[in-house]
């Protein structure tokens, strides 16, 4: 409004909306007024600030009896809050004034957090050197919040809050994934006149933490076979026992049983071949095969050795974050990337083949069974999946939670949302266990048995997904969309990029970028 208008002329320009919402600035018909600054309509219970106590409607100073006064340079919170002895902080003034008396603030810098009760009224931009006089719409009281806090909060309640000529600046967020929100209205009603509301930068989301390799994931070694002559010649020599490894997530890997050493046939003293080793599990074509048993001439450990197990498969990738996040009375909460799945365990090595038995190879010319094969080592357990990246923080000018807000003139601006955090790399799987040794034979007629195969390495954990980029939204609301009246400027910002997936985004599971909007419903 022009500064040269007198009080009567300004009252004539009063918008109709001021007569219908909360703490307004002129009495409605059938208003019941006292000598104080607040009137109340008998029919509806709506409350109003009387015209003489509205600085922008009067050419002169604010009357001393209109409310409490605040100056950060001249004030003292231990004082009475009068014009000559004002309070120092807006927060203290709001606590004392409550919903019954307006707050008048000098056009100065205030570094604090202000929580206004429902029904409060704040008039800023006043020249305290000229008796708390309103000069023009360009002059503001400036409120600066600390990082990671909302500088201006409108508390819940049925009465409407009124704010004029206040500039609110939210600092850049500093904690990972933190948001910069300048004003938050929680289940309330409010009118903002000629206010300047600006959010800072949201902070980048935290990268997922990668786990180092862990020896506890390594596989178990296979068991050795037994030497010739130590077992019943009629039954043969038992091979190395199958070894089992239970891995986190319920997966199992086992080395193959070693082949039994050959026995001596009753009555004939003829030897029988050693048995073949068993397959390592989980099965994989061409890997973890059992070695052949000694079948006579030409047999060697080239055929009798257990085959090594195959490496386990990589875990499934964590999902890249997508969506818009959540907004409530405690702030904005983005979406983190998903955690990758466990890598699969390596295949167990194959058991080795057993050697044949032979007559008259043991002490005292007693027939003896042949040496047995070693069992295969188990596979290593799969690595843990990489953690997902954290969500980037938001840059939000006004966050309205189930509130009714009307903006008259003024400006609301945001900066940029934080980048989503990168997903972590998957953990390296454990090494496979060594195969058991073959049993010792008794010369050419009863050769040594063969070693079992080594287990395969566990698969690497799946890469973590990237976090969601932070939004840059000028007015974010849950419930009713705020109303814009007069000349209201909404300056949009840049949303944060989504974080990359782990392991160099090998799976393409990066998070989605944030959104940029002037007004957005959550």
Short mmCIF file of C-alpha atoms in Angstrom, two decimals:
data_model
loop_
_atom_site.label_atom_id
_atom_site.label_comp_id
_atom_site.label_asym_id
_atom_site.label_seq_id
_atom_site.Cartn_x
_atom_site.Cartn_y
_atom_site.Cartn_z
CA UNK A 1 0.00 0.00 0.00
CA UNK A 2 1.19 3.56 -0.61
CA UNK A 3 2.76 5.18 2.41
CA UNK A 4 0.93 8.45 1.96
CA UNK A 5 -2.53 7.01 2.62
CA UNK A 6 -4.12 7.97 5.89
CA UNK A 7 -5.71 5.47 8.24
CA UNK A 8 -9.25 5.99 6.90
CA UNK A 9 -8.15 5.56 3.31
CA UNK A 10 -6.28 2.35 4.12
CA UNK A 11 -9.29 0.94 5.92
CA UNK A 12 -11.39 1.60 2.83
CA UNK A 13 -8.99 -0.61 0.86
CA UNK A 14 -9.39 -3.53 3.27
CA UNK A 15 -9.83 -6.81 1.30
CA UNK A 16 -12.94 -8.81 1.99
CA UNK A 17 -10.89 -11.83 3.07
CA UNK A 18 -9.68 -9.95 6.13
CA UNK A 19 -13.23 -9.91 7.42
CA UNK A 20 -13.56 -13.66 7.30
CA UNK A 21 -10.36 -15.27 8.56
CA UNK A 22 -8.95 -15.46 12.06
CA UNK A 23 -7.06 -12.55 13.57
CA UNK A 24 -7.77 -9.94 10.96
CA UNK A 25 -7.32 -6.22 11.00
CA UNK A 26 -10.76 -4.67 11.23
CA UNK A 27 -13.89 -5.46 13.24
CA UNK A 28 -16.67 -7.28 11.43
CA UNK A 29 -20.31 -6.30 11.93
CA UNK A 30 -21.58 -6.89 15.44
CA UNK A 31 -18.02 -6.95 16.77
CA UNK A 32 -17.59 -6.61 20.49
CA UNK A 33 -14.50 -4.55 21.31
CA UNK A 34 -12.78 -3.67 24.54
CA UNK A 35 -10.23 -0.97 25.11
CA UNK A 36 -7.51 -3.42 24.04
CA UNK A 37 -6.22 -4.25 20.54
CA UNK A 38 -8.42 -7.31 19.91
CA UNK A 39 -12.09 -7.40 18.90
CA UNK A 40 -14.30 -10.47 18.74
CA UNK A 41 -17.38 -11.07 16.58
CA UNK A 42 -20.24 -12.23 18.78
CA UNK A 43 -21.83 -14.42 16.13
CA UNK A 44 -18.77 -16.40 15.05
CA UNK A 45 -16.11 -15.88 17.72
CA UNK A 46 -13.63 -14.58 15.13
CA UNK A 47 -10.99 -12.21 16.45
CA UNK A 48 -9.63 -9.00 14.95
CA UNK A 49 -6.83 -6.51 15.53
CA UNK A 50 -8.35 -3.04 15.73
CA UNK A 51 -7.31 -0.66 12.90
CA UNK A 52 -5.41 1.76 15.12
CA UNK A 53 -3.08 -1.09 16.13
CA UNK A 54 -2.22 -2.11 12.57
CA UNK A 55 1.02 -0.28 11.67
CA UNK A 56 0.55 -0.44 7.88
CA UNK A 57 -2.82 1.34 8.18
CA UNK A 58 -1.57 4.32 10.14
CA UNK A 59 0.85 7.11 9.38
CA UNK A 60 1.92 7.62 12.96
CA UNK A 61 3.66 5.47 15.55
CA UNK A 62 2.02 2.38 16.98
CA UNK A 63 0.10 3.31 20.14
CA UNK A 64 1.94 2.12 23.23
CA UNK A 65 -1.05 0.15 24.54
CA UNK A 66 -1.46 -2.01 21.43
CA UNK A 67 0.82 -4.88 22.47
CA UNK A 68 4.37 -5.91 23.30
CA UNK A 69 7.48 -4.55 21.58
CA UNK A 70 10.73 -6.25 20.55
CA UNK A 71 14.18 -4.95 19.62
CA UNK A 72 17.22 -7.20 19.38
CA UNK A 73 19.58 -4.22 19.77
CA UNK A 74 17.77 -2.27 22.52
CA UNK A 75 15.75 -4.96 24.26
CA UNK A 76 16.00 -7.13 27.36
CA UNK A 77 13.87 -10.21 27.97
CA UNK A 78 13.85 -9.36 31.67
CA UNK A 79 12.12 -6.06 30.90
CA UNK A 80 8.38 -5.27 30.56
CA UNK A 81 8.25 -5.36 26.74
CA UNK A 82 7.16 -1.73 26.40
CA UNK A 83 8.26 0.69 23.73
CA UNK A 84 10.93 2.22 25.92
CA UNK A 85 11.96 -1.14 27.43
CA UNK A 86 11.27 -3.74 24.74
CA UNK A 87 11.93 -7.46 24.86
CA UNK A 88 15.07 -8.70 23.11
CA UNK A 89 13.81 -11.90 21.45
CA UNK A 90 10.72 -12.72 19.44
CA UNK A 91 10.41 -16.08 21.17
CA UNK A 92 10.11 -14.46 24.60
CA UNK A 93 7.68 -11.87 23.28
CA UNK A 94 5.49 -14.64 21.83
CA UNK A 95 5.51 -16.47 25.14
CA UNK A 96 4.40 -13.36 27.03
CA UNK A 97 1.95 -12.00 24.45
CA UNK A 98 0.20 -15.29 23.74
CA UNK A 99 -2.92 -14.90 21.62
CA UNK A 100 -4.21 -11.74 23.28
CA UNK A 101 -1.68 -9.04 22.37
CA UNK A 102 0.05 -8.28 19.08
CA UNK A 103 3.85 -8.33 18.82
CA UNK A 104 5.61 -5.34 17.25
CA UNK A 105 9.18 -5.94 16.02
CA UNK A 106 11.83 -3.53 14.85
CA UNK A 107 13.30 -3.88 11.37
CA UNK A 108 16.37 -5.66 12.73
CA UNK A 109 18.09 -9.05 12.51
CA UNK A 110 16.88 -11.74 14.91
CA UNK A 111 18.86 -15.00 15.17
CA UNK A 112 16.52 -17.45 16.84
CA UNK A 113 13.74 -19.99 16.39
CA UNK A 114 10.22 -18.65 16.74
CA UNK A 115 7.24 -20.85 17.59
CA UNK A 116 4.04 -18.81 17.40
CA UNK A 117 0.94 -20.02 19.23
CA UNK A 118 -2.31 -20.11 17.28
CA UNK A 119 -4.00 -16.73 17.38
CA UNK A 120 -0.79 -14.72 17.66
CA UNK A 121 -0.15 -11.65 15.53
CA UNK A 122 3.27 -10.27 14.58
CA UNK A 123 3.86 -6.92 12.90
CA UNK A 124 7.41 -6.44 11.64
CA UNK A 125 9.39 -3.95 9.60
CA UNK A 126 8.98 -1.11 12.10
CA UNK A 127 11.29 1.86 12.51
CA UNK A 128 11.99 1.88 16.23
CA UNK A 129 13.79 5.22 16.03
CA UNK A 130 10.48 6.82 15.05
CA UNK A 131 8.15 5.29 17.62
CA UNK A 132 7.61 1.89 15.98
CA UNK A 133 6.33 3.40 12.75
CA UNK A 134 5.63 1.40 9.57
CA UNK A 135 7.49 2.95 6.63
CA UNK A 136 6.87 0.89 3.49
CA UNK A 137 6.56 -2.66 2.20
CA UNK A 138 10.27 -3.02 1.44
CA UNK A 139 11.36 -2.85 5.08
CA UNK A 140 11.30 -6.14 7.03
CA UNK A 141 12.07 -7.67 10.37
CA UNK A 142 14.58 -10.42 9.53
CA UNK A 143 14.49 -13.79 11.26
CA UNK A 144 17.47 -16.15 10.76
CA UNK A 145 17.34 -19.76 11.87
CA UNK A 146 20.22 -22.04 12.78
CA UNK A 147 21.19 -24.92 10.48
CA UNK A 148 18.92 -27.97 10.60
CA UNK A 149 16.04 -26.19 12.30
CA UNK A 150 12.86 -24.51 11.07
CA UNK A 151 13.13 -20.84 12.05
CA UNK A 152 9.37 -20.14 12.09
CA UNK A 153 6.78 -22.65 13.30
CA UNK A 154 3.06 -21.92 13.52
CA UNK A 155 1.70 -24.12 16.29
CA UNK A 156 -1.63 -25.99 16.10
CA UNK A 157 -4.88 -24.40 17.19
CA UNK A 158 -8.26 -23.12 15.99
CA UNK A 159 -7.41 -19.40 16.07
CA UNK A 160 -5.74 -17.75 13.10
CA UNK A 161 -2.23 -16.34 13.22
CA UNK A 162 -1.36 -13.11 11.43
CA UNK A 163 2.15 -12.09 10.31
CA UNK A 164 3.12 -8.90 8.50
CA UNK A 165 6.40 -7.66 7.05
CA UNK A 166 8.58 -10.50 8.30
CA UNK A 167 11.50 -11.97 6.34
CA UNK A 168 12.37 -15.56 7.30
CA UNK A 169 15.64 -17.18 6.27
CA UNK A 170 16.34 -20.88 6.79
CA UNK A 171 20.04 -21.78 6.87
CA UNK A 172 21.61 -24.41 4.63
CA UNK A 173 21.26 -27.86 6.18
CA UNK A 174 24.45 -29.38 7.59
CA UNK A 175 23.62 -32.93 8.71
CA UNK A 176 23.53 -35.64 6.00
CA UNK A 177 20.13 -35.69 4.34
CA UNK A 178 19.02 -32.66 6.35
CA UNK A 179 16.42 -30.25 4.98
CA UNK A 180 16.13 -26.48 4.94
CA UNK A 181 12.53 -25.46 5.67
CA UNK A 182 11.80 -21.80 6.37
CA UNK A 183 8.22 -21.92 7.71
CA UNK A 184 6.15 -24.85 8.95
CA UNK A 185 2.42 -24.49 9.72
CA UNK A 186 0.98 -27.38 11.72
CA UNK A 187 -2.82 -27.80 11.81
CA UNK A 188 -3.51 -24.09 12.04
CA UNK A 189 -4.76 -21.03 10.14
CA UNK A 190 -2.59 -18.14 9.10
CA UNK A 191 -2.40 -14.97 7.00
CA UNK A 192 0.99 -13.70 5.83
CA UNK A 193 1.22 -10.13 4.55
CA UNK A 194 4.18 -8.87 2.54
CA UNK A 195 6.45 -11.58 3.96
CA UNK A 196 9.68 -12.80 2.42
CA UNK A 197 10.27 -16.51 3.08
CA UNK A 198 13.46 -18.17 1.86
CA UNK A 199 14.82 -21.69 2.29
CA UNK A 200 18.49 -22.66 1.99
CA UNK A 201 20.08 -25.77 0.52
CA UNK A 202 19.16 -29.31 1.45
CA UNK A 203 22.14 -31.44 2.41
CA UNK A 204 23.33 -34.36 0.30
CA UNK A 205 22.28 -37.80 1.50
CA UNK A 206 24.80 -40.04 3.20
CA UNK A 207 26.56 -42.62 1.06
CA UNK A 208 25.95 -46.22 2.00
CA UNK A 209 28.78 -47.73 4.05
CA UNK A 210 30.72 -50.56 2.39
CA UNK A 211 31.77 -53.56 4.48
CA UNK A 212 35.36 -54.86 4.32
CA UNK A 213 36.11 -58.49 3.49
CA UNK A 214 35.50 -60.77 6.45
CA UNK A 215 37.44 -64.02 7.16
CA UNK A 216 34.36 -65.27 9.01
CA UNK A 217 32.77 -65.78 5.59
CA UNK A 218 35.49 -68.21 4.45
CA UNK A 219 34.58 -71.80 3.74
CA UNK A 220 35.61 -74.85 5.80
CA UNK A 221 38.41 -77.16 4.73
CA UNK A 222 37.59 -80.68 3.69
CA UNK A 223 38.63 -83.65 5.82
CA UNK A 224 41.60 -85.83 4.94
CA UNK A 225 41.24 -89.35 3.64
CA UNK A 226 42.69 -92.27 5.57
CA UNK A 227 45.83 -94.22 4.80
CA UNK A 228 45.86 -97.74 3.44
CA UNK A 229 45.79 -100.65 5.90
CA UNK A 230 43.93 -98.78 8.65
CA UNK A 231 40.46 -100.10 7.87
CA UNK A 232 38.73 -103.42 7.59
CA UNK A 233 40.05 -105.00 4.41
CA UNK A 234 36.63 -106.48 3.68
CA UNK A 235 34.79 -103.13 3.90
CA UNK A 236 37.29 -100.67 2.50
CA UNK A 237 38.59 -97.40 3.94
CA UNK A 238 35.95 -94.65 4.47
CA UNK A 239 36.67 -91.44 2.58
CA UNK A 240 36.93 -87.98 4.10
CA UNK A 241 33.56 -86.99 5.58
CA UNK A 242 31.39 -84.44 3.84
CA UNK A 243 31.70 -80.98 5.43
CA UNK A 244 28.74 -78.59 5.60
CA UNK A 245 28.76 -74.79 5.99
CA UNK A 246 25.60 -72.84 6.91
CA UNK A 247 25.68 -69.24 5.71
CA UNK A 248 23.71 -66.22 6.79
CA UNK A 249 20.41 -66.05 5.03
CA UNK A 250 19.91 -69.82 5.20
CA UNK A 251 22.10 -70.89 2.28
CA UNK A 252 24.16 -74.08 2.60
CA UNK A 253 27.35 -75.18 0.86
CA UNK A 254 28.92 -78.66 1.19
CA UNK A 255 32.09 -80.29 -0.05
CA UNK A 256 31.74 -83.68 -1.70
CA UNK A 257 32.38 -86.85 0.31
CA UNK A 258 35.77 -88.44 -0.38
CA UNK A 259 35.73 -91.80 -2.13
CA UNK A 260 36.28 -94.95 -0.07
CA UNK A 261 39.50 -96.89 -0.53
CA UNK A 262 39.12 -100.23 -2.27
CA UNK A 263 38.57 -103.46 -0.28
CA UNK A 264 39.94 -107.02 -0.69
CA UNK A 265 37.48 -109.58 -1.96
CA UNK A 266 37.03 -112.46 0.46
CA UNK A 267 38.67 -115.80 -0.43
CA UNK A 268 40.28 -114.52 -3.62
CA UNK A 269 42.45 -111.76 -2.13
CA UNK A 270 41.62 -109.76 -5.25
CA UNK A 271 41.41 -105.95 -4.80
CA UNK A 272 38.37 -103.88 -5.68
CA UNK A 273 38.61 -100.37 -7.17
CA UNK A 274 38.41 -97.28 -4.94
CA UNK A 275 35.11 -95.46 -5.09
CA UNK A 276 34.63 -92.14 -6.80
CA UNK A 277 34.25 -88.94 -4.79
CA UNK A 278 30.90 -87.19 -4.55
CA UNK A 279 29.76 -83.93 -6.08
CA UNK A 280 30.06 -80.68 -4.15
CA UNK A 281 26.86 -78.71 -3.61
CA UNK A 282 25.05 -76.59 -4.56
CA UNK A 283 25.54 -78.28 -7.91
CA UNK A 284 27.00 -76.41 -10.87
CA UNK A 285 27.75 -77.91 -14.29
CA UNK A 286 31.42 -78.77 -14.84
CA UNK A 287 32.39 -77.63 -11.33
CA UNK A 288 32.67 -79.39 -7.99
CA UNK A 289 32.73 -82.85 -9.59
CA UNK A 290 33.93 -85.86 -7.65
CA UNK A 291 37.17 -87.53 -8.69
CA UNK A 292 37.18 -91.02 -10.18
CA UNK A 293 38.16 -93.95 -7.98
CA UNK A 294 41.27 -96.02 -8.70
CA UNK A 295 40.21 -98.56 -11.27
CA UNK A 296 43.58 -100.08 -11.98
CA UNK A 297 46.32 -99.53 -14.48
CA UNK A 298 46.85 -95.97 -15.63
CA UNK A 299 44.82 -94.37 -12.86
CA UNK A 300 46.22 -91.15 -11.44
CA UNK A 301 45.11 -88.10 -9.48
CA UNK A 302 44.58 -86.31 -12.74
CA UNK A 303 41.37 -88.31 -12.84
CA UNK A 304 40.95 -88.97 -9.15
CA UNK A 305 41.30 -85.46 -7.74
CA UNK A 306 38.09 -83.66 -6.76
CA UNK A 307 37.24 -80.72 -9.00
CA UNK A 308 37.13 -77.22 -7.48
CA UNK A 309 33.75 -75.65 -6.80
CA UNK A 310 32.27 -72.82 -8.77
CA UNK A 311 32.09 -69.27 -7.39
CA UNK A 312 28.74 -68.21 -5.97
CA UNK A 313 26.54 -65.77 -7.82
CA UNK A 314 26.37 -62.12 -6.97
CA UNK A 315 23.53 -60.90 -4.74
CA UNK A 316 20.54 -59.06 -6.16
CA UNK A 317 20.94 -55.26 -6.43
CA UNK A 318 19.15 -53.02 -3.96
CA UNK A 319 16.42 -50.93 -5.55
CA UNK A 320 17.11 -47.33 -6.44
CA UNK A 321 14.89 -44.98 -4.42
CA UNK A 322 11.86 -43.49 -6.18
CA UNK A 323 8.86 -41.42 -5.14
CA UNK A 324 8.41 -38.06 -3.42
CA UNK A 325 9.14 -38.72 0.23
CA UNK A 326 6.94 -37.80 3.20
CA UNK A 327 6.07 -34.49 4.83
CA UNK A 328 4.67 -34.11 8.34
CA UNK A 329 4.81 -31.79 11.33
CA UNK A 330 8.38 -32.87 12.10
CA UNK A 331 9.74 -32.12 8.64
CA UNK A 332 10.55 -33.82 5.34
CA UNK A 333 11.65 -37.45 5.05
CA UNK A 334 13.07 -38.73 1.79
CA UNK A 335 13.53 -42.31 0.62
CA UNK A 336 16.76 -44.25 0.98
CA UNK A 337 18.02 -46.72 -1.60
CA UNK A 338 17.47 -50.43 -0.99
CA UNK A 339 20.07 -52.76 0.48
CA UNK A 340 21.57 -55.34 -1.87
CA UNK A 341 20.94 -59.04 -1.34
CA UNK A 342 23.39 -61.58 0.05
CA UNK A 343 25.76 -63.13 -2.42
CA UNK A 344 25.20 -66.85 -2.91
CA UNK A 345 27.67 -69.27 -1.34
CA UNK A 346 30.33 -70.88 -3.46
CA UNK A 347 29.92 -74.48 -4.53
CA UNK A 348 31.67 -77.09 -2.47
CA UNK A 349 34.65 -78.85 -4.01
CA UNK A 350 34.26 -82.43 -5.26
CA UNK A 351 35.40 -85.31 -3.13
CA UNK A 352 38.50 -87.20 -4.32
CA UNK A 353 38.47 -90.77 -5.53
CA UNK A 354 39.78 -93.55 -3.30
CA UNK A 355 42.71 -95.85 -4.21
CA UNK A 356 42.38 -99.62 -4.77
CA UNK A 357 43.22 -102.13 -2.14
CA UNK A 358 45.88 -104.79 -2.58
CA UNK A 359 46.80 -108.12 -1.08
CA UNK A 360 49.87 -108.56 1.14
CA UNK A 361 50.71 -104.86 1.45
CA UNK A 362 50.34 -104.53 5.16
CA UNK A 363 52.34 -105.77 8.09
CA UNK A 364 52.52 -109.50 8.63
CA UNK A 365 51.26 -110.05 5.09
CA UNK A 366 47.70 -109.21 6.17
CA UNK A 367 45.47 -108.02 3.34
CA UNK A 368 44.57 -104.33 3.69
CA UNK A 369 42.08 -101.84 2.25
CA UNK A 370 43.33 -99.01 0.00
CA UNK A 371 43.70 -95.36 0.94
CA UNK A 372 40.60 -93.14 0.76
CA UNK A 373 40.11 -89.74 -0.88
CA UNK A 374 39.83 -86.40 0.90
CA UNK A 375 36.51 -84.61 0.96
CA UNK A 376 36.02 -81.32 -0.83
CA UNK A 377 36.18 -77.98 0.96
CA UNK A 378 32.97 -76.02 1.34
CA UNK A 379 32.36 -72.91 -0.64
CA UNK A 380 32.77 -69.51 0.96
CA UNK A 381 29.66 -67.69 2.14
CA UNK A 382 28.34 -64.85 0.07
CA UNK A 383 29.03 -61.26 1.06
CA UNK A 384 26.48 -58.91 2.58
CA UNK A 385 24.65 -56.61 0.24
CA UNK A 386 25.71 -52.97 0.10
CA UNK A 387 23.64 -50.49 2.08
CA UNK A 388 21.48 -48.10 0.13
CA UNK A 389 22.34 -44.42 -0.12
CA UNK A 390 20.46 -41.97 2.08
CA UNK A 391 17.93 -39.51 0.70
CA UNK A 392 18.93 -35.97 -0.11
CA UNK A 393 17.43 -33.21 2.03
CA UNK A 394 14.73 -30.86 0.83
CA UNK A 395 14.65 -27.12 0.24
CA UNK A 396 11.10 -26.02 1.15
CA UNK A 397 9.91 -22.47 1.63
CA UNK A 398 6.58 -23.13 3.35
CA UNK A 399 5.47 -26.54 4.61
CA UNK A 400 1.74 -26.56 5.38
CA UNK A 401 0.44 -29.55 7.33
CA UNK A 402 -3.37 -29.70 7.31
CA UNK A 403 -3.43 -25.91 7.61
CA UNK A 404 -5.26 -23.02 5.98
CA UNK A 405 -2.83 -20.38 4.76
CA UNK A 406 -3.40 -17.17 2.81
CA UNK A 407 -0.43 -15.28 1.36
CA UNK A 408 -0.96 -11.61 0.55
CA UNK A 409 1.81 -10.21 -1.65
CA UNK A 410 5.36 -11.13 -0.68
CA UNK A 411 7.88 -13.66 -1.93
CA UNK A 412 8.72 -17.31 -1.24
CA UNK A 413 11.93 -18.81 -2.62
CA UNK A 414 13.92 -22.02 -2.36
CA UNK A 415 17.46 -23.02 -3.28
CA UNK A 416 18.32 -26.64 -4.16
CA UNK A 417 17.63 -30.10 -2.83
CA UNK A 418 20.45 -32.33 -1.68
CA UNK A 419 21.87 -35.07 -3.87
CA UNK A 420 20.86 -38.62 -2.97
CA UNK A 421 23.62 -40.69 -1.38
CA UNK A 422 25.39 -43.35 -3.41
CA UNK A 423 24.68 -46.99 -2.69
CA UNK A 424 27.49 -48.99 -1.12
CA UNK A 425 29.48 -51.67 -2.91
CA UNK A 426 28.58 -55.25 -2.14
CA UNK A 427 30.84 -57.08 0.30
CA UNK A 428 33.37 -59.54 -1.11
CA UNK A 429 32.37 -63.15 -0.50
CA UNK A 430 34.45 -65.50 1.60
CA UNK A 431 37.21 -67.70 0.15
CA UNK A 432 36.45 -71.36 -0.44
CA UNK A 433 37.82 -74.01 1.91
CA UNK A 434 40.75 -76.21 0.90
CA UNK A 435 40.13 -79.81 -0.07
CA UNK A 436 41.15 -82.57 2.32
CA UNK A 437 44.34 -84.54 1.64
CA UNK A 438 44.21 -88.01 0.20
CA UNK A 439 45.25 -90.95 2.35
CA UNK A 440 48.77 -92.44 2.04
CA UNK A 441 49.09 -95.67 0.11
CA UNK A 442 51.62 -98.51 0.17
CA UNK A 443 53.63 -98.27 -2.99
CA UNK A 444 52.70 -99.01 -6.56
CA UNK A 445 50.36 -101.84 -5.71
CA UNK A 446 48.33 -99.58 -3.40
CA UNK A 447 48.82 -95.97 -4.52
CA UNK A 448 48.10 -92.78 -2.58
CA UNK A 449 44.56 -91.49 -2.72
CA UNK A 450 43.82 -88.00 -4.07
CA UNK A 451 42.95 -84.64 -2.48
CA UNK A 452 39.47 -83.19 -2.53
CA UNK A 453 38.67 -80.08 -4.53
CA UNK A 454 38.72 -76.59 -3.07
CA UNK A 455 35.40 -74.87 -2.54
CA UNK A 456 34.43 -71.92 -4.70
CA UNK A 457 34.50 -68.37 -3.39
CA UNK A 458 31.26 -66.88 -2.12
CA UNK A 459 29.51 -64.44 -4.40
CA UNK A 460 29.82 -60.74 -3.86
CA UNK A 461 26.89 -59.03 -2.15
CA UNK A 462 24.53 -57.05 -4.34
CA UNK A 463 25.21 -53.33 -4.73
CA UNK A 464 23.11 -50.91 -2.70
CA UNK A 465 20.63 -48.67 -4.46
CA UNK A 466 21.07 -44.93 -4.78
CA UNK A 467 19.08 -42.58 -2.54
CA UNK A 468 16.32 -40.24 -3.71
CA UNK A 469 17.34 -36.73 -4.64
CA UNK A 470 15.97 -34.00 -2.40
CA UNK A 471 13.05 -31.87 -3.63
CA UNK A 472 13.07 -28.12 -4.15
CA UNK A 473 9.46 -27.07 -3.50
CA UNK A 474 8.41 -23.51 -2.82
CA UNK A 475 5.15 -24.43 -1.04
CA UNK A 476 4.68 -28.04 0.04
CA UNK A 477 1.37 -28.97 1.58
CA UNK A 478 -0.53 -31.85 3.13
CA UNK A 479 -4.21 -31.02 2.96
CA UNK A 480 -5.51 -27.71 1.63
CA UNK A 481 -3.42 -25.80 -0.88
CA UNK A 482 -2.44 -22.34 0.37
CA UNK A 483 -4.18 -19.37 -1.31
CA UNK A 484 -2.15 -16.72 -3.14
CA UNK A 485 -3.64 -13.23 -3.30
CA UNK A 486 -2.15 -10.06 -4.64
CA UNK A 487 1.41 -10.04 -5.97
CA UNK A 488 3.00 -13.22 -4.60
CA UNK A 489 6.29 -14.34 -6.16
CA UNK A 490 7.25 -18.04 -6.02
CA UNK A 491 10.90 -18.71 -6.97
CA UNK A 492 11.66 -22.36 -7.68
CA UNK A 493 15.01 -24.09 -7.15
CA UNK A 494 17.00 -27.05 -8.44
CA UNK A 495 16.18 -30.54 -7.20
CA UNK A 496 18.92 -32.89 -6.05
CA UNK A 497 20.19 -35.65 -8.32
CA UNK A 498 19.56 -39.24 -7.38
CA UNK A 499 22.48 -41.16 -5.88
CA UNK A 500 24.37 -43.75 -7.93
CA UNK A 501 24.06 -47.45 -7.29
CA UNK A 502 26.98 -49.27 -5.66
CA UNK A 503 29.91 -50.85 -7.50
CA UNK A 504 30.05 -48.00 -9.99
CA UNK A 505 26.31 -48.25 -10.72
CA UNK A 506 26.96 -51.58 -12.43
CA UNK A 507 23.31 -52.56 -12.01
CA UNK A 508 21.91 -49.16 -13.04
CA UNK A 509 20.05 -48.94 -9.72
CA UNK A 510 20.54 -45.26 -9.06
CA UNK A 511 17.97 -43.24 -7.18
CA UNK A 512 15.48 -40.96 -8.89
CA UNK A 513 16.10 -37.19 -8.90
CA UNK A 514 14.06 -34.98 -6.62
CA UNK A 515 11.18 -32.83 -7.83
CA UNK A 516 11.06 -29.11 -8.43
CA UNK A 517 7.72 -27.34 -8.09
CA UNK A 518 6.16 -24.05 -7.08
CA UNK A 519 3.33 -25.79 -5.20
CA UNK A 520 3.24 -29.51 -4.50
CA UNK A 521 0.92 -31.77 -2.53
CA UNK A 522 2.53 -34.54 -0.46
#
